[in-house]
Tab-separated table of C-alpha atoms and ligand atoms in Angstrom:
chain	number	residue	atom	x	y	z
A	25	MET	CA	-3.577	-19.739	12.572
A	26	GLU	CA	-1.154	-22.498	10.787
A	27	GLU	CA	1.742	-21.572	9.389
A	28	THR	CA	2.593	-21.506	5.789
A	29	PRO	CA	5.852	-23.613	4.723
A	30	ILE	CA	7.488	-21.282	2.362
A	31	PHE	CA	9.087	-23.536	-0.443
A	32	ARG	CA	13.116	-22.597	-0.502
A	33	PRO	CA	15.133	-25.071	-1.902
A	34	SER	CA	18.738	-24.636	-0.935
A	35	SER	CA	20.450	-25.514	-4.632
A	36	SER	CA	20.728	-24.555	-7.404
A	37	THR	CA	21.353	-21.089	-6.304
A	38	LYS	CA	24.254	-19.956	-8.137
A	39	VAL	CA	23.985	-18.302	-12.149
A	40	VAL	CA	25.050	-21.490	-14.457
A	41	GLU	CA	28.407	-20.746	-16.120
A	42	ASP	CA	28.300	-22.874	-19.382
A	43	MET	CA	26.270	-25.115	-21.266
A	44	ASP	CA	27.149	-28.369	-19.851
A	45	GLU	CA	26.829	-27.029	-16.639
A	46	PHE	CA	23.274	-26.007	-17.765
A	47	GLN	CA	22.629	-29.845	-19.102
A	48	GLU	CA	24.104	-31.603	-15.688
A	49	SER	CA	21.939	-28.762	-13.392
A	50	LEU	CA	18.788	-29.492	-15.359
A	51	GLN	CA	18.681	-32.719	-14.061
A	52	THR	CA	19.375	-31.727	-10.147
A	53	ILE	CA	17.622	-28.324	-10.308
A	54	PRO	CA	14.302	-28.166	-8.044
A	55	LYS	CA	11.774	-27.594	-9.746
A	56	LYS	CA	7.581	-27.229	-8.882
A	57	VAL	CA	4.723	-27.481	-10.812
A	58	ASN	CA	2.851	-23.928	-10.557
A	59	TRP	CA	-1.168	-24.182	-10.377
A	60	ASP	CA	-1.216	-23.642	-14.244
A	61	GLY	CA	0.571	-27.034	-15.011
A	62	ARG	CA	3.669	-25.730	-16.307
A	63	TRP	CA	7.060	-26.162	-14.519
A	64	LEU	CA	9.086	-23.721	-12.280
A	65	CYS	CA	12.871	-24.370	-11.418
A	66	TYR	CA	14.222	-23.245	-8.575
A	67	TYR	CA	17.579	-21.380	-9.812
A	68	ASN	CA	19.394	-18.669	-9.076
A	69	ASN	CA	17.448	-18.387	-6.168
A	70	PHE	CA	14.185	-17.502	-8.060
A	71	TRP	CA	11.388	-19.770	-9.559
A	72	CYS	CA	12.276	-19.453	-13.155
A	73	PRO	CA	9.886	-20.832	-16.213
A	74	GLU	CA	11.338	-23.733	-17.221
A	75	ARG	CA	10.380	-22.640	-20.851
A	76	VAL	CA	12.682	-19.486	-20.248
A	77	LEU	CA	15.532	-21.335	-17.948
A	78	LYS	CA	17.940	-21.294	-20.979
A	79	SER	CA	17.178	-17.795	-22.292
A	80	THR	CA	17.892	-16.303	-18.952
A	81	ILE	CA	21.193	-18.149	-18.646
A	82	PHE	CA	22.390	-16.771	-22.159
A	83	PHE	CA	20.888	-13.344	-20.866
A	84	GLN	CA	22.877	-13.517	-18.080
A	85	ARG	CA	26.157	-14.746	-20.085
A	86	ASN	CA	25.821	-13.061	-22.874
A	87	PHE	CA	24.244	-9.306	-22.763
A	88	LYS	CA	26.643	-6.799	-22.861
A	89	ALA	CA	24.544	-3.132	-21.347
A	90	LYS	CA	25.480	0.292	-22.544
A	91	ASP	CA	25.415	3.256	-20.328
A	92	SER	CA	22.672	4.483	-22.236
A	93	ASP	CA	20.807	1.426	-21.811
A	94	ILE	CA	17.242	1.415	-20.441
A	95	ILE	CA	15.626	-1.839	-18.330
A	96	LEU	CA	12.150	-2.086	-17.468
A	97	ALA	CA	11.755	-4.992	-14.824
A	98	SER	CA	9.149	-6.251	-13.053
A	99	ILE	CA	7.435	-9.375	-12.177
A	100	PRO	CA	4.430	-10.684	-14.582
A	101	LYS	CA	1.173	-9.002	-14.265
A	102	SER	CA	2.860	-6.069	-12.429
A	103	GLY	CA	2.079	-3.384	-14.784
A	104	THR	CA	4.570	-4.264	-17.778
A	105	THR	CA	2.536	-3.068	-20.561
A	106	TRP	CA	1.900	-0.122	-19.351
A	107	LEU	CA	5.367	1.092	-18.245
A	108	LYS	CA	6.610	0.107	-21.827
A	109	SER	CA	4.171	2.147	-23.801
A	110	LEU	CA	5.141	5.454	-21.407
A	111	SER	CA	8.837	4.514	-21.785
A	112	PHE	CA	8.631	4.001	-25.064
A	113	SER	CA	6.422	7.300	-25.649
A	114	ILE	CA	8.671	9.634	-23.918
A	115	ILE	CA	11.925	8.576	-25.179
A	116	ASN	CA	10.507	8.612	-28.958
A	117	ARG	CA	8.369	11.171	-28.862
A	118	LYS	CA	11.154	13.484	-30.918
A	119	LYS	CA	11.210	11.396	-33.607
A	120	CYS	CA	7.247	10.587	-33.773
A	121	THR	CA	4.125	12.652	-32.918
A	122	ILE	CA	1.037	11.095	-31.161
A	123	PRO	CA	-0.876	10.733	-34.173
A	124	GLU	CA	2.563	9.347	-35.921
A	125	SER	CA	3.170	6.997	-32.635
A	126	PRO	CA	3.948	3.286	-33.624
A	127	LEU	CA	2.279	2.427	-30.627
A	128	LEU	CA	-0.723	3.036	-33.137
A	129	ILE	CA	-0.074	-0.194	-34.932
A	130	THR	CA	2.066	-2.188	-32.673
A	131	ASN	CA	1.930	-3.883	-29.328
A	132	PRO	CA	4.105	-2.347	-26.488
A	133	HIS	CA	5.809	-5.763	-26.401
A	134	ASP	CA	6.945	-5.717	-30.146
A	135	LEU	CA	8.435	-2.319	-29.580
A	136	VAL	CA	10.527	-3.018	-26.227
A	137	ARG	CA	11.402	-6.698	-26.334
A	138	SER	CA	11.591	-8.528	-23.433
A	139	MET	CA	15.233	-10.227	-22.938
A	140	GLU	CA	14.466	-13.479	-21.536
A	141	TYR	CA	10.675	-13.849	-23.304
A	142	GLY	CA	11.772	-12.679	-26.658
A	143	LEU	CA	15.557	-11.658	-27.774
A	144	PHE	CA	17.353	-14.620	-25.674
A	145	LEU	CA	14.678	-17.013	-26.197
A	146	ASN	CA	15.582	-17.074	-30.214
A	147	SER	CA	19.246	-16.872	-29.850
A	148	GLU	CA	22.404	-17.527	-27.191
A	149	ASN	CA	23.808	-14.103	-28.415
A	150	PRO	CA	21.346	-11.818	-30.506
A	151	ASP	CA	22.760	-9.291	-32.234
A	152	LEU	CA	21.196	-6.002	-30.442
A	153	GLU	CA	23.748	-3.534	-32.195
A	154	ALA	CA	21.085	-2.709	-34.107
A	155	PHE	CA	18.862	-1.098	-32.279
A	156	SER	CA	19.272	2.978	-31.754
A	157	CYS	CA	20.149	4.262	-28.743
A	158	PRO	CA	18.878	4.391	-25.993
A	159	ARG	CA	17.964	0.737	-26.172
A	160	ILE	CA	14.898	-0.222	-24.247
A	161	PHE	CA	14.578	-3.828	-22.902
A	162	SER	CA	12.671	-5.586	-20.710
A	163	THR	CA	12.923	-8.332	-18.308
A	164	HIS	CA	11.571	-10.201	-15.330
A	165	LEU	CA	14.527	-11.309	-13.451
A	166	PRO	CA	15.145	-10.421	-10.118
A	167	TYR	CA	17.825	-7.686	-9.448
A	168	HIS	CA	20.319	-9.960	-7.903
A	169	ALA	CA	19.943	-12.652	-10.956
A	170	LEU	CA	20.385	-9.290	-13.446
A	171	PRO	CA	23.500	-9.888	-15.571
A	172	GLN	CA	26.635	-8.277	-13.961
A	173	SER	CA	27.306	-6.349	-17.100
A	174	ILE	CA	23.972	-4.068	-16.278
A	175	LEU	CA	25.033	-3.863	-12.602
A	176	ASN	CA	28.300	-2.366	-14.000
A	177	ALA	CA	27.031	-0.294	-16.196
A	178	LYS	CA	24.980	3.137	-15.508
A	179	CYS	CA	22.145	1.892	-17.254
A	180	ARG	CA	18.917	3.023	-15.776
A	181	ILE	CA	16.724	0.244	-14.370
A	182	ILE	CA	12.921	1.132	-13.944
A	183	TYR	CA	10.600	-0.913	-11.809
A	184	ILE	CA	7.242	-1.520	-11.296
A	185	CYS	CA	5.272	-2.986	-8.845
A	186	ARG	CA	1.771	-3.366	-7.854
A	187	ASN	CA	-0.626	-4.929	-5.078
A	188	PRO	CA	0.281	-9.046	-4.912
A	189	LEU	CA	-2.977	-10.103	-4.618
A	190	ASP	CA	-4.404	-8.500	-7.805
A	191	GLN	CA	-0.965	-9.606	-9.771
A	192	PHE	CA	-1.850	-13.317	-8.684
A	193	ILE	CA	-5.356	-12.450	-10.290
A	194	SER	CA	-4.095	-10.960	-13.361
A	195	LEU	CA	-2.012	-13.767	-13.867
A	196	ARG	CA	-4.803	-16.425	-13.263
A	197	HIS	CA	-6.600	-14.548	-16.155
A	198	PHE	CA	-3.765	-14.493	-18.748
A	199	LEU	CA	-2.318	-17.779	-18.365
A	200	LEU	CA	-5.637	-19.314	-18.354
A	201	GLU	CA	-6.399	-17.228	-21.426
A	202	ASN	CA	-3.216	-18.692	-22.905
A	203	SER	CA	-3.075	-21.943	-21.974
A	204	GLY	CA	-2.409	-24.228	-24.542
A	205	GLU	CA	-3.782	-27.590	-25.151
A	206	ASP	CA	-0.363	-29.023	-24.275
A	207	GLN	CA	-1.071	-27.781	-20.741
A	208	GLN	CA	-2.874	-29.951	-17.627
A	209	LYS	CA	-5.741	-28.603	-16.316
A	210	ALA	CA	-5.127	-25.909	-13.717
A	211	LEU	CA	-5.744	-25.930	-10.696
A	212	PRO	CA	-9.087	-24.340	-8.878
A	213	ILE	CA	-8.297	-21.210	-7.612
A	214	ASP	CA	-8.061	-21.713	-3.652
A	215	GLU	CA	-5.421	-24.341	-4.660
A	216	ALA	CA	-3.658	-22.177	-6.736
A	217	PHE	CA	-3.289	-19.711	-3.720
A	218	GLU	CA	-1.914	-22.108	-1.595
A	219	LEU	CA	0.733	-22.242	-4.097
A	220	PHE	CA	1.203	-18.336	-4.181
A	221	CYS	CA	1.415	-18.145	-0.495
A	222	LYS	CA	4.612	-20.419	-0.619
A	223	GLY	CA	6.194	-17.805	-2.580
A	224	LEU	CA	5.564	-19.967	-5.968
A	225	TYR	CA	4.937	-17.519	-9.032
A	226	PRO	CA	7.095	-17.149	-12.146
A	227	PHE	CA	10.466	-14.984	-11.180
A	228	GLY	CA	9.108	-14.908	-7.220
A	229	PRO	CA	8.962	-15.040	-4.817
A	230	VAL	CA	7.231	-11.959	-4.787
A	231	TRP	CA	8.619	-10.189	-1.970
A	232	ASP	CA	11.932	-11.096	-2.652
A	233	HIS	CA	11.550	-9.809	-6.216
A	234	ALA	CA	10.012	-6.239	-4.731
A	235	GLU	CA	12.029	-6.038	-2.031
A	236	GLY	CA	15.692	-6.532	-4.070
A	237	TYR	CA	14.395	-3.847	-6.328
A	238	TRP	CA	13.605	-1.601	-3.385
A	239	ASN	CA	16.776	-1.989	-2.080
A	240	ALA	CA	18.250	-1.230	-5.203
A	241	SER	CA	16.601	2.092	-5.664
A	242	LEU	CA	17.520	3.020	-2.401
A	243	ASN	CA	21.138	2.594	-3.040
A	244	ASP	CA	21.382	4.244	-6.230
A	245	VAL	CA	18.595	6.733	-6.927
A	246	GLN	CA	20.628	7.731	-10.395
A	247	LYS	CA	20.099	4.069	-11.605
A	248	VAL	CA	16.915	2.295	-9.975
A	249	VAL	CA	13.654	4.106	-9.563
A	250	PHE	CA	10.571	2.051	-7.957
A	251	LEU	CA	7.188	2.665	-9.345
A	252	LYS	CA	3.708	1.369	-8.113
A	253	TYR	CA	1.334	0.417	-10.552
A	254	GLU	CA	-1.691	1.833	-7.668
A	255	ASP	CA	0.391	5.293	-7.764
A	256	LEU	CA	0.697	5.352	-11.147
A	257	LYS	CA	-3.362	5.243	-11.291
A	258	ILE	CA	-3.519	8.162	-9.014
A	259	ASP	CA	-1.483	10.157	-10.731
A	260	ALA	CA	-0.172	9.207	-14.278
A	261	THR	CA	1.274	12.974	-15.225
A	262	SER	CA	3.965	13.405	-12.719
A	263	HIS	CA	4.928	9.896	-13.096
A	264	VAL	CA	5.174	10.633	-16.593
A	265	LYS	CA	7.748	14.041	-16.112
A	266	MET	CA	9.305	12.061	-12.849
A	267	LEU	CA	10.361	9.330	-15.576
A	268	ALA	CA	10.903	11.705	-18.445
A	269	GLU	CA	13.589	13.542	-15.793
A	270	PHE	CA	15.362	10.577	-14.836
A	271	LEU	CA	15.711	8.818	-18.299
A	272	GLY	CA	17.376	12.349	-19.344
A	273	PHE	CA	14.591	13.071	-21.479
A	274	PRO	CA	12.697	15.844	-19.550
A	275	PHE	CA	9.880	18.110	-20.968
A	276	SER	CA	10.564	21.526	-21.645
A	277	PRO	CA	7.998	23.947	-20.170
A	278	GLU	CA	6.773	24.656	-24.060
A	279	GLU	CA	5.704	20.832	-23.876
A	280	VAL	CA	4.079	20.928	-20.686
A	281	GLU	CA	2.344	24.131	-21.789
A	282	ASN	CA	1.360	22.312	-24.891
A	283	GLY	CA	-0.256	19.166	-22.649
A	284	VAL	CA	2.285	16.957	-24.580
A	285	VAL	CA	2.284	14.860	-21.203
A	286	GLU	CA	-1.193	14.196	-21.135
A	287	GLU	CA	-1.481	13.322	-24.644
A	288	ILE	CA	1.080	10.583	-23.875
A	289	VAL	CA	-0.761	9.557	-20.986
A	290	LYS	CA	-4.181	9.482	-22.798
A	291	LEU	CA	-2.008	7.434	-25.889
A	292	CYS	CA	-0.983	4.909	-23.433
A	293	SER	CA	-3.890	4.711	-21.348
A	294	LEU	CA	-5.833	1.208	-21.063
A	295	GLU	CA	-8.738	2.137	-22.608
A	296	ASN	CA	-6.972	3.962	-25.694
A	297	LEU	CA	-4.424	0.851	-26.046
A	298	LYS	CA	-6.819	-2.008	-25.418
A	299	ASN	CA	-9.290	-0.505	-28.501
A	300	MET	CA	-6.852	-0.589	-30.851
A	301	GLU	CA	-7.117	-3.055	-33.415
A	302	VAL	CA	-3.692	-4.271	-33.222
A	303	ASN	CA	-4.416	-5.207	-29.236
A	304	LYS	CA	-7.558	-6.457	-30.130
A	305	ASN	CA	-6.824	-9.354	-32.670
A	306	GLY	CA	-3.348	-9.864	-32.921
A	307	VAL	CA	-1.034	-12.527	-31.329
A	308	VAL	CA	2.454	-11.657	-29.606
A	309	VAL	CA	4.926	-14.024	-30.803
A	310	LYS	CA	8.107	-14.232	-28.331
A	311	SER	CA	9.364	-17.867	-30.232
A	312	PRO	CA	7.785	-20.024	-32.388
A	313	THR	CA	6.302	-21.828	-29.355
A	314	VAL	CA	5.644	-19.341	-27.073
A	315	LYS	CA	2.902	-16.840	-28.329
A	316	PHE	CA	0.167	-14.640	-26.656
A	317	LYS	CA	-2.834	-13.078	-27.459
A	318	ALA	CA	-2.215	-9.332	-27.574
A	319	GLY	CA	-5.430	-9.160	-26.032
A	320	SER	CA	-5.216	-10.873	-23.129
A	321	TYR	CA	-2.344	-7.836	-21.841
A	322	PHE	CA	-5.469	-5.661	-21.269
A	323	ARG	CA	-8.160	-6.877	-19.197
A	324	LYS	CA	-9.225	-4.373	-16.376
A	325	GLY	CA	-6.385	-2.221	-14.916
A	326	GLU	CA	-8.609	-2.049	-11.590
A	327	VAL	CA	-6.873	-1.792	-7.992
A	328	GLY	CA	-8.479	-4.407	-5.811
A	329	ASP	CA	-10.001	-6.675	-8.677
A	330	TRP	CA	-8.905	-8.968	-6.354
A	331	LYS	CA	-11.850	-8.820	-4.003
A	332	ASN	CA	-13.607	-10.355	-7.005
A	333	PHE	CA	-12.067	-13.597	-6.734
A	334	LEU	CA	-10.538	-14.209	-3.276
A	335	ASN	CA	-12.407	-13.799	0.620
A	336	ASN	CA	-11.182	-11.470	3.242
A	337	SER	CA	-9.286	-14.189	5.107
A	338	MET	CA	-7.375	-15.209	2.275
A	339	ALA	CA	-6.292	-11.520	1.786
A	340	GLU	CA	-5.264	-11.450	5.479
A	341	ARG	CA	-3.152	-14.395	5.330
A	342	TYR	CA	-1.171	-13.025	2.392
A	343	LYS	CA	-0.767	-9.478	3.903
A	344	LYS	CA	0.625	-11.516	7.291
A	345	ILE	CA	3.098	-13.026	4.853
A	346	MET	CA	4.278	-10.039	2.863
A	347	GLU	CA	4.596	-8.210	6.424
A	348	GLU	CA	6.800	-10.828	7.677
A	349	LYS	CA	8.856	-11.538	4.874
A	350	LEU	CA	9.319	-8.060	3.958
A	351	GLY	CA	9.801	-7.023	7.673
A	352	LYS	CA	12.186	-3.821	8.486
A	353	SER	CA	12.947	-3.142	5.028
A	354	GLY	CA	10.862	-0.067	4.870
A	355	LEU	CA	8.375	-1.502	1.529
A	356	ALA	CA	4.723	-2.307	1.965
A	357	PHE	CA	1.844	-2.867	0.031
A	358	GLU	CA	-1.718	-2.034	0.262
A	359	LEU	CA	-3.311	-4.771	0.088
A	360	LEU	CA	-6.524	-4.756	1.323
B	426	A3P	P1	-5.328	-6.958	-15.208
B	426	A3P	O1	-5.467	-8.322	-15.416
B	426	A3P	O2	-5.698	-6.617	-13.391
B	426	A3P	O3	-6.489	-6.447	-15.505
B	426	A3P	P2	1.794	-6.467	-17.605
B	426	A3P	O4	1.585	-5.556	-18.266
B	426	A3P	O5	2.680	-6.724	-16.565
B	426	A3P	O6	1.539	-7.839	-18.122
B	426	A3P	O7	0.403	-6.508	-16.691
B	426	A3P	C1	-1.013	-6.522	-17.116
B	426	A3P	C2	-2.243	-6.167	-16.027
B	426	A3P	O8	-1.615	-4.922	-16.505
B	426	A3P	C3	-3.147	-6.565	-16.857
B	426	A3P	O9	-4.024	-6.071	-15.624
B	426	A3P	C4	-3.895	-5.450	-17.356
B	426	A3P	O10	-5.278	-5.017	-17.813
B	426	A3P	C5	-2.905	-3.838	-16.934
B	426	A3P	N1	-2.630	-2.937	-17.850
B	426	A3P	C6	-2.198	-3.179	-19.425
B	426	A3P	N2	-1.965	-2.160	-19.817
B	426	A3P	C7	-2.529	-1.404	-18.992
B	426	A3P	C8	-2.337	0.079	-19.574
B	426	A3P	N3	-2.303	0.350	-20.428
B	426	A3P	N4	-2.817	1.089	-17.988
B	426	A3P	C9	-2.929	0.576	-17.293
B	426	A3P	N5	-3.634	-0.854	-16.806
B	426	A3P	C10	-2.842	-1.677	-18.128
């Protein structure tokens, strides 16, 4: 089989320290157009979408983590919306009961805001003091690129990942559904897959993203928990209990007895969230220029949906790449 060259530019790997340096680096930063026509910049050793490059740098430079903060980390389309819904419900269950849950009237992405796709997209240094503690935020940044203050503080990180083939298909649907008129015509799926095999993916390469959080979870079990979307699908209830413990909000025996865990699982299920008015017709506004249809966050949620779009030899090829990239890390994905 022919070797797939992996894109791995050698420059622009360090964190940009000031905005003059940012303006300068924009001229030289390695860039590639992804299949959807949008630019990805190879910054700080990952493929950063150009439209959030500046907000990523603001986040890296200006965010001041608190020990009580909770960071939900993921690469796009690996279950972020689900994780946001569950974590928000676990933490706020004493403040509002299930029938009063803000999730009934608010999209999960408006309840747990993204750093680079939200808070720092609109302001160089947003005022985050007004958020009630524990603050919950999300990010797609790889572990190595997180702001130093997150690594230094005792804050907790929950990472979710997913079979990359399903993730690739999910992102394709999401971007096509949200493609603006300004975008070039998207590449056909086989050409898009070629780029994916070369590591081109927002915040990727995928293997580096997962391995970074995997290693962090092995090094510090108090700080980082590593989840797989497929495991959550198999048994959401025990994962919700585990997350509640990890976050310092364990369920009491009475809550377990009264079925609170199952109520949270049901509230946050794809079927339930997908059919809410706010998620059917709303728009998630990240900034005046970055908006996504609320409904595009909720599609099928099926394990193995890639089989409807990719053939077995494509999957075999990606499997080999993943095995080679993840090597002896101990991390493996059941791709096929
Ligand atoms: P599909 O496109 O395969 O259906 P993200 O939240 O990271 O953007 O990922 C989106 C994927 O998660 C989509 O997958 C979406 O359908 C699925 N998803 C969204 N909410 C979910 C939920 N509550 N439970 C399970 N899957 C969910």
